[in-house]
Short mmCIF file of C-alpha atoms in Angstrom, two decimals:
data_model
loop_
_atom_site.label_atom_id
_atom_site.label_comp_id
_atom_site.label_asym_id
_atom_site.label_seq_id
_atom_site.Cartn_x
_atom_site.Cartn_y
_atom_site.Cartn_z
CA MET A 8 47.72 21.96 55.29
CA ARG A 9 44.97 20.20 55.92
CA VAL A 10 43.08 18.05 53.02
CA ARG A 11 39.27 18.55 51.53
CA LEU A 12 37.54 15.31 51.76
CA LYS A 13 34.65 16.02 49.84
CA GLY A 14 31.51 14.84 50.80
CA VAL A 15 31.94 14.94 54.78
CA ASN A 16 29.01 16.04 56.56
CA ARG A 17 29.97 17.01 60.01
CA VAL A 18 26.61 16.65 62.73
CA THR A 19 26.47 18.93 65.62
CA LYS A 20 24.98 17.66 68.55
CA ARG A 21 23.76 18.84 72.59
CA LEU A 22 24.10 16.23 75.14
CA ALA A 23 21.16 14.92 78.32
CA ASP A 24 24.25 16.99 80.31
CA GLY A 25 23.93 20.99 78.31
CA ARG A 26 27.17 19.72 76.54
CA SER A 27 27.75 20.26 72.61
CA VAL A 28 29.44 17.52 70.74
CA THR A 29 30.68 17.18 66.99
CA TYR A 30 30.39 13.93 64.81
CA TRP A 31 31.52 14.17 62.01
CA TYR A 32 30.00 11.82 58.79
CA ALA A 33 31.69 10.66 55.85
CA TRP A 34 28.89 11.39 53.43
CA LYS A 35 25.38 12.90 54.84
CA GLY A 36 23.53 9.58 56.18
CA GLY A 37 27.33 7.53 55.75
CA PRO A 38 29.13 6.04 58.09
CA ARG A 39 30.68 8.06 60.94
CA LEU A 40 34.47 8.53 61.33
CA ASP A 41 37.08 8.09 63.75
CA GLY A 42 39.59 10.67 65.16
CA GLU A 43 39.64 14.24 64.57
CA PRO A 44 39.40 16.28 61.39
CA GLY A 45 43.14 16.00 59.39
CA THR A 46 44.45 13.47 62.08
CA ALA A 47 45.42 10.62 59.91
CA GLU A 48 42.93 8.32 61.99
CA PHE A 49 40.46 10.51 60.21
CA ILE A 50 41.65 10.12 56.53
CA ALA A 51 42.37 5.89 56.86
CA SER A 52 38.42 5.86 58.16
CA TYR A 53 36.98 7.96 55.49
CA ASN A 54 39.20 7.06 52.52
CA ALA A 55 37.91 3.14 54.32
CA ALA A 56 34.65 4.16 54.01
CA VAL A 57 34.57 5.53 50.13
CA ALA A 58 36.76 2.37 49.27
CA ARG A 59 32.84 -0.22 51.23
CA LYS A 60 30.64 2.52 49.06
CA VAL A 61 32.27 1.98 45.26
CA SER A 62 31.79 -1.17 44.33
CA PRO A 63 34.89 -1.70 41.81
CA PRO A 64 35.08 -3.80 38.76
CA THR A 65 36.12 -7.87 39.19
CA GLY A 66 39.08 -9.15 37.14
CA VAL A 67 40.91 -6.12 38.39
CA LEU A 68 43.63 -4.73 40.30
CA LEU A 69 41.43 -1.76 41.56
CA SER A 70 38.44 -4.07 43.20
CA VAL A 71 42.07 -5.90 45.32
CA LEU A 72 43.20 -3.24 46.22
CA HIS A 73 40.18 -2.49 47.81
CA GLY A 74 39.25 -5.70 49.46
CA TYR A 75 42.78 -5.26 51.24
CA GLN A 76 41.05 -2.12 52.49
CA LEU A 77 38.08 -3.67 53.30
CA SER A 78 40.29 -6.52 55.83
CA THR A 79 41.79 -6.99 59.06
CA ASP A 80 45.35 -7.04 57.37
CA PHE A 81 44.53 -3.13 57.00
CA THR A 82 41.81 -2.06 59.24
CA ASP A 83 44.27 -3.43 62.53
CA LEU A 84 47.03 -1.58 60.96
CA ALA A 85 48.29 1.84 63.34
CA PRO A 86 45.96 4.72 62.03
CA ARG A 87 49.64 6.33 61.28
CA THR A 88 50.51 3.64 58.77
CA ARG A 89 46.83 2.75 57.35
CA ALA A 90 47.18 6.59 56.46
CA ASP A 91 50.40 6.11 54.83
CA TYR A 92 49.42 2.34 52.87
CA VAL A 93 46.04 5.10 51.44
CA LYS A 94 48.42 6.79 50.12
CA GLN A 95 50.56 4.52 48.38
CA ILE A 96 47.47 2.51 47.22
CA ARG A 97 46.29 5.63 45.41
CA ILE A 98 49.13 5.70 43.25
CA VAL A 99 49.29 1.92 42.30
CA GLU A 100 45.04 2.47 41.26
CA GLY A 101 46.04 5.54 39.11
CA GLU A 102 49.29 3.15 37.23
CA PHE A 103 47.65 -0.55 36.98
CA GLY A 104 43.54 0.17 38.68
CA ASP A 105 42.27 -1.87 35.47
CA PHE A 106 45.28 -4.32 35.37
CA PRO A 107 43.48 -7.84 34.64
CA LEU A 108 44.73 -10.01 37.43
CA SER A 109 44.71 -12.19 35.07
CA ALA A 110 47.81 -11.13 34.16
CA LEU A 111 49.62 -11.33 37.13
CA ALA A 112 50.81 -14.86 36.42
CA ASP A 113 52.68 -14.52 33.28
CA ARG A 114 55.94 -14.03 33.56
CA ARG A 115 56.74 -10.44 31.84
CA THR A 116 54.41 -9.10 34.56
CA ARG A 117 56.95 -8.64 36.50
CA GLY A 118 59.21 -6.31 34.27
CA VAL A 119 55.76 -3.94 33.93
CA PHE A 120 56.02 -3.40 37.25
CA MET A 121 59.91 -2.84 37.93
CA ALA A 122 59.76 -0.89 35.25
CA TRP A 123 56.81 1.66 37.02
CA ARG A 124 59.12 2.05 40.27
CA ASP A 125 61.82 2.77 37.84
CA ARG A 126 59.55 5.31 36.46
CA LEU A 127 58.78 6.83 40.55
CA ALA A 128 62.56 5.89 41.75
CA ALA A 129 63.70 8.86 38.71
CA THR A 130 61.46 11.25 41.39
CA SER A 131 62.53 9.26 44.76
CA ARG A 132 63.97 5.87 45.80
CA ARG A 133 62.99 5.75 49.02
CA GLN A 134 59.00 6.25 48.27
CA ALA A 135 59.68 3.47 45.01
CA ASP A 136 60.44 1.61 46.81
CA TYR A 137 57.19 2.01 49.25
CA ALA A 138 54.74 2.38 46.55
CA TRP A 139 56.31 -1.50 45.54
CA GLN A 140 56.78 -2.10 49.73
CA VAL A 141 52.46 -1.61 49.90
CA LEU A 142 51.46 -3.44 46.36
CA ALA A 143 53.72 -6.68 47.21
CA ARG A 144 51.96 -7.03 50.30
CA VAL A 145 48.39 -6.05 49.06
CA LEU A 146 49.51 -9.08 46.11
CA SER A 147 50.22 -11.35 48.89
CA TRP A 148 46.60 -10.87 50.99
CA ALA A 149 44.77 -11.32 47.54
CA LYS A 150 46.72 -14.91 46.57
CA GLY A 151 46.45 -15.69 50.78
CA ARG A 152 43.18 -15.52 50.33
CA GLY A 153 42.74 -17.55 46.60
CA LEU A 154 41.78 -14.17 44.42
CA VAL A 155 45.22 -14.15 42.46
CA ALA A 156 47.47 -16.99 41.52
CA ALA A 157 50.40 -15.19 41.60
CA ASN A 158 52.65 -12.12 43.09
CA PRO A 159 54.87 -10.66 40.85
CA CYS A 160 56.32 -8.18 43.37
CA GLU A 161 57.62 -10.54 45.67
CA ARG A 162 61.59 -10.48 46.90
CA GLY A 163 61.49 -7.78 44.51
CA GLY A 164 65.01 -6.05 46.96
CA ARG A 165 64.94 -2.47 47.83
CA LEU A 166 66.57 0.66 45.16
CA TYR A 167 67.35 3.00 47.83
CA GLY A 168 70.31 1.41 50.03
CA GLU A 169 70.76 3.93 53.08
CA THR A 170 69.77 2.16 56.04
CA ARG A 171 69.65 3.28 60.02
CA ALA A 172 73.18 1.08 60.69
CA GLU A 173 75.78 3.12 62.46
CA LYS A 174 72.83 5.52 63.21
CA VAL A 175 73.03 5.48 66.82
CA TRP A 176 73.01 8.78 69.43
CA THR A 177 76.20 9.36 70.91
CA ALA A 178 76.60 10.28 75.18
CA ASP A 179 77.89 13.49 73.30
CA ASP A 180 74.80 14.16 70.60
CA GLU A 181 73.18 14.03 74.26
CA ALA A 182 74.64 16.57 75.89
CA ALA A 183 74.40 18.88 73.04
CA PHE A 184 70.51 18.44 73.25
CA LEU A 185 70.04 18.71 76.90
CA ARG A 186 71.79 21.85 76.51
CA THR A 187 70.38 23.33 74.08
CA ALA A 188 67.11 22.16 72.85
CA PRO A 189 63.93 23.77 74.88
CA ALA A 190 63.27 22.61 78.54
CA HIS A 191 59.66 20.57 77.03
CA LEU A 192 62.21 18.69 74.97
CA HIS A 193 64.32 16.56 77.70
CA LEU A 194 61.48 14.57 79.59
CA ALA A 195 60.91 13.31 75.45
CA LEU A 196 64.57 12.40 75.47
CA MET A 197 64.69 11.16 78.78
CA LEU A 198 61.77 8.92 77.89
CA ALA A 199 62.85 7.59 74.63
CA LEU A 200 65.77 6.78 75.92
CA TRP A 201 64.73 5.05 78.72
CA THR A 202 62.62 3.23 77.07
CA GLY A 203 62.95 2.58 73.76
CA GLN A 204 59.61 3.49 72.41
CA ARG A 205 58.07 4.66 69.03
CA GLN A 206 57.76 8.77 68.54
CA GLY A 207 54.07 8.18 68.75
CA ASP A 208 53.25 5.69 71.41
CA LEU A 209 55.50 8.21 73.49
CA LEU A 210 53.63 11.18 72.45
CA ARG A 211 50.41 9.63 72.86
CA LEU A 212 51.73 8.30 76.59
CA GLY A 213 48.95 9.40 79.43
CA TRP A 214 49.61 10.41 82.93
CA SER A 215 47.88 7.41 83.97
CA ALA A 216 50.77 4.80 82.10
CA TYR A 217 52.59 5.57 84.69
CA ASP A 218 52.34 4.51 88.74
CA GLY A 219 55.09 6.44 90.01
CA ARG A 220 57.52 3.06 89.71
CA VAL A 221 56.84 2.05 85.41
CA ILE A 222 55.17 2.65 82.97
CA ARG A 223 52.52 0.44 80.72
CA LEU A 224 51.81 1.06 77.38
CA ARG A 225 50.50 -1.24 74.91
CA GLN A 226 51.93 -0.18 71.95
CA SER A 227 49.53 0.91 68.48
CA LYS A 228 52.03 -0.11 65.93
CA THR A 229 52.02 -3.78 67.34
CA GLY A 230 49.64 -4.20 70.09
CA ALA A 231 51.89 -5.54 71.62
CA ARG A 232 51.68 -4.19 75.65
CA VAL A 233 55.05 -3.63 78.05
CA THR A 234 55.85 -2.85 81.17
CA ILE A 235 59.07 -0.26 81.96
CA PRO A 236 59.89 0.27 85.63
CA ALA A 237 61.29 3.65 85.63
CA GLY A 238 64.72 3.67 85.98
CA ALA A 239 66.45 6.24 88.73
CA PRO A 240 66.60 9.26 85.95
CA LEU A 241 63.84 8.87 84.88
CA LYS A 242 61.75 8.33 86.69
CA ALA A 243 63.79 11.39 88.55
CA ALA A 244 62.54 13.35 85.59
CA LEU A 245 59.16 12.29 85.52
CA ASP A 246 58.23 12.89 88.80
CA ALA A 247 59.43 16.33 88.46
CA ALA A 248 57.35 17.79 85.61
CA PRO A 249 54.40 19.73 86.00
CA ARG A 250 51.06 17.51 85.08
CA LYS A 251 49.34 20.00 82.47
CA SER A 252 47.81 17.71 80.40
CA THR A 253 46.66 14.00 80.41
CA VAL A 254 49.80 13.46 79.01
CA ILE A 255 53.33 12.58 80.25
CA LEU A 256 54.92 15.11 76.81
CA THR A 257 53.46 17.72 75.90
CA ASN A 258 54.79 21.76 73.62
CA SER A 259 56.05 24.68 75.25
CA ASP A 260 52.27 25.25 75.89
CA GLY A 261 51.55 22.67 78.07
CA ARG A 262 49.20 21.35 74.97
CA ALA A 263 49.84 17.65 73.50
CA TRP A 264 51.84 17.56 70.74
CA THR A 265 50.36 16.61 67.19
CA ALA A 266 52.96 14.20 65.37
CA ASP A 267 53.80 17.31 63.01
CA GLY A 268 54.26 19.98 65.40
CA PHE A 269 56.51 17.77 67.64
CA ARG A 270 58.60 16.68 64.15
CA SER A 271 59.11 20.68 63.36
CA SER A 272 59.74 21.39 67.19
CA TRP A 273 62.53 18.27 66.93
CA ARG A 274 64.20 18.78 64.29
CA LYS A 275 64.52 22.46 64.83
CA ALA A 276 66.76 21.83 68.21
CA SER A 277 68.86 19.71 66.89
CA ALA A 278 70.14 21.55 64.36
CA LYS A 279 70.48 24.63 66.46
CA ALA A 280 72.36 21.40 68.80
CA GLY A 281 74.59 21.01 65.83
CA ILE A 282 72.88 17.25 66.16
CA THR A 283 73.14 15.76 62.32
CA GLY A 284 72.53 12.22 61.05
CA VAL A 285 70.64 11.42 63.89
CA THR A 286 66.92 11.31 64.00
CA PHE A 287 64.18 10.59 66.94
CA ASN A 288 63.06 7.29 65.82
CA ASP A 289 67.47 6.66 65.67
CA LEU A 290 67.13 6.47 69.64
CA ARG A 291 65.10 3.46 69.51
CA GLY A 292 67.79 1.90 67.79
CA THR A 293 70.63 3.62 70.69
CA ALA A 294 67.93 1.84 73.57
CA VAL A 295 68.51 -1.46 72.54
CA THR A 296 72.14 -0.83 71.51
CA ARG A 297 72.54 0.94 75.42
CA LEU A 298 70.65 -1.95 76.95
CA ALA A 299 73.40 -4.52 75.29
CA LEU A 300 76.09 -2.09 76.70
CA ALA A 301 75.24 -2.57 79.66
CA GLU A 302 74.68 -6.27 78.96
CA CYS A 303 71.40 -7.33 79.37
CA THR A 304 69.81 -10.18 77.48
CA GLU A 305 67.84 -10.19 74.36
CA ALA A 306 65.14 -11.37 76.21
CA GLU A 307 66.06 -8.86 78.68
CA ILE A 308 66.22 -6.07 75.72
CA ALA A 309 62.85 -7.13 74.47
CA THR A 310 60.97 -7.51 77.21
CA ILE A 311 61.57 -3.33 77.58
CA THR A 312 61.20 -2.35 74.08
CA GLY A 313 58.32 -4.74 72.97
CA HIS A 314 60.86 -6.15 70.10
CA SER A 315 60.33 -10.08 69.53
CA LEU A 316 63.88 -11.83 70.00
CA ARG A 317 64.60 -12.95 66.67
CA ASP A 318 64.22 -8.96 65.60
CA VAL A 319 65.82 -7.72 68.97
CA ARG A 320 68.62 -10.24 67.76
CA SER A 321 68.50 -8.30 63.63
CA ILE A 322 69.13 -4.77 65.61
CA LEU A 323 72.19 -6.14 67.58
CA ASP A 324 73.76 -8.11 64.76
CA ALA A 325 72.81 -6.30 61.49
CA HIS A 326 72.54 -2.75 62.90
CA TYR A 327 74.20 -1.49 66.08
CA LEU A 328 76.85 -3.49 67.68
CA ALA A 329 78.70 -4.67 65.24
CA ARG A 330 80.18 -1.29 64.73
CA ASP A 331 79.95 -0.25 68.49
CA PRO A 332 83.67 0.30 69.42
CA ALA A 333 82.61 0.39 73.42
CA LEU A 334 81.78 -3.36 72.90
CA GLY A 335 85.16 -3.88 71.58
CA GLU A 336 86.43 -2.32 74.52
CA SER A 337 84.53 -4.45 77.07
CA ALA A 338 84.50 -7.76 76.06
CA ILE A 339 88.91 -6.83 75.86
CA ARG A 340 88.78 -5.75 79.34
CA LYS A 341 86.94 -9.16 80.29
CA LEU A 342 89.41 -11.30 78.52
CA GLU A 343 91.99 -9.08 80.74
CA ARG A 344 90.03 -9.95 83.50
CA ARG A 345 89.61 -13.38 83.05
CA THR A 346 94.48 -13.64 81.83
CA ASP A 347 94.71 -12.30 85.00
CA SER A 348 92.88 -14.02 87.06
CA SER A 349 94.31 -17.81 85.38
CA ASN A 350 97.47 -16.48 86.10
#
């Protein structure tokens, strides 16, 4: 559903070559907006413009929330992340916009914020955690710049207990998906398993990023640049794929996916294949797991997926490999070979 943004101004101009182009502005005479209407980038750009226009009162939390949205800490985030943050910031504004900054150092304030999170948790623990996380990040930014004396949301823990531990695609899951899913979704699965990249980056991945041997991309969330050799199965799939668009992954009409359209199609295809308990996002962790099972080092895995070494180690320690029986099988076979060779 498209959100109607108040005051947005549309201007259509004719270029020298005869083509028409449409520009969007936050309001008449206001700044030009990024992205296309309805996209996360467009909404985040609009919200940032409004935040710059409205001068909030000083000495209250609203001023810090607006200041954060003008900082590079916020503007450097991926468009989708910015849009998600803005939603949470609006929730905080509605509850604590006029909260005095001087009261943040009061030890009772943490209890006030926790009671608010508990109220949100009555509807959704996950969303309550996200709102708390965003508020904690804003206050951390403000504290680092000397705008507030304390961050009462530090180390608040989590209410939502589920993690992605054990959430990996099995070989049976992969086979079931390829057996029943529409052909135009097969390449998405292959790309995810053989590159370990995020859904958003794969949906934006253009054919220009693939030279027939390697894939080069810059991750939108971290800015990390990765160069990924195309494994033989992925190379075969890419070389055989029709180039219907400038991007590699397209829908059944040969057009670039929208994020919502892809998620909906993927969800339906997974349900038809009888796949439960795992999502597209779990393919990133699955790729890490499979690389480790192939005896890749942490550095090799990080080079492919774009994770930091610390993050790779964290994934392997806490989420995936500790519970993968294939590792135990591999370890015992190695021990058997060593024992046989020493006798």
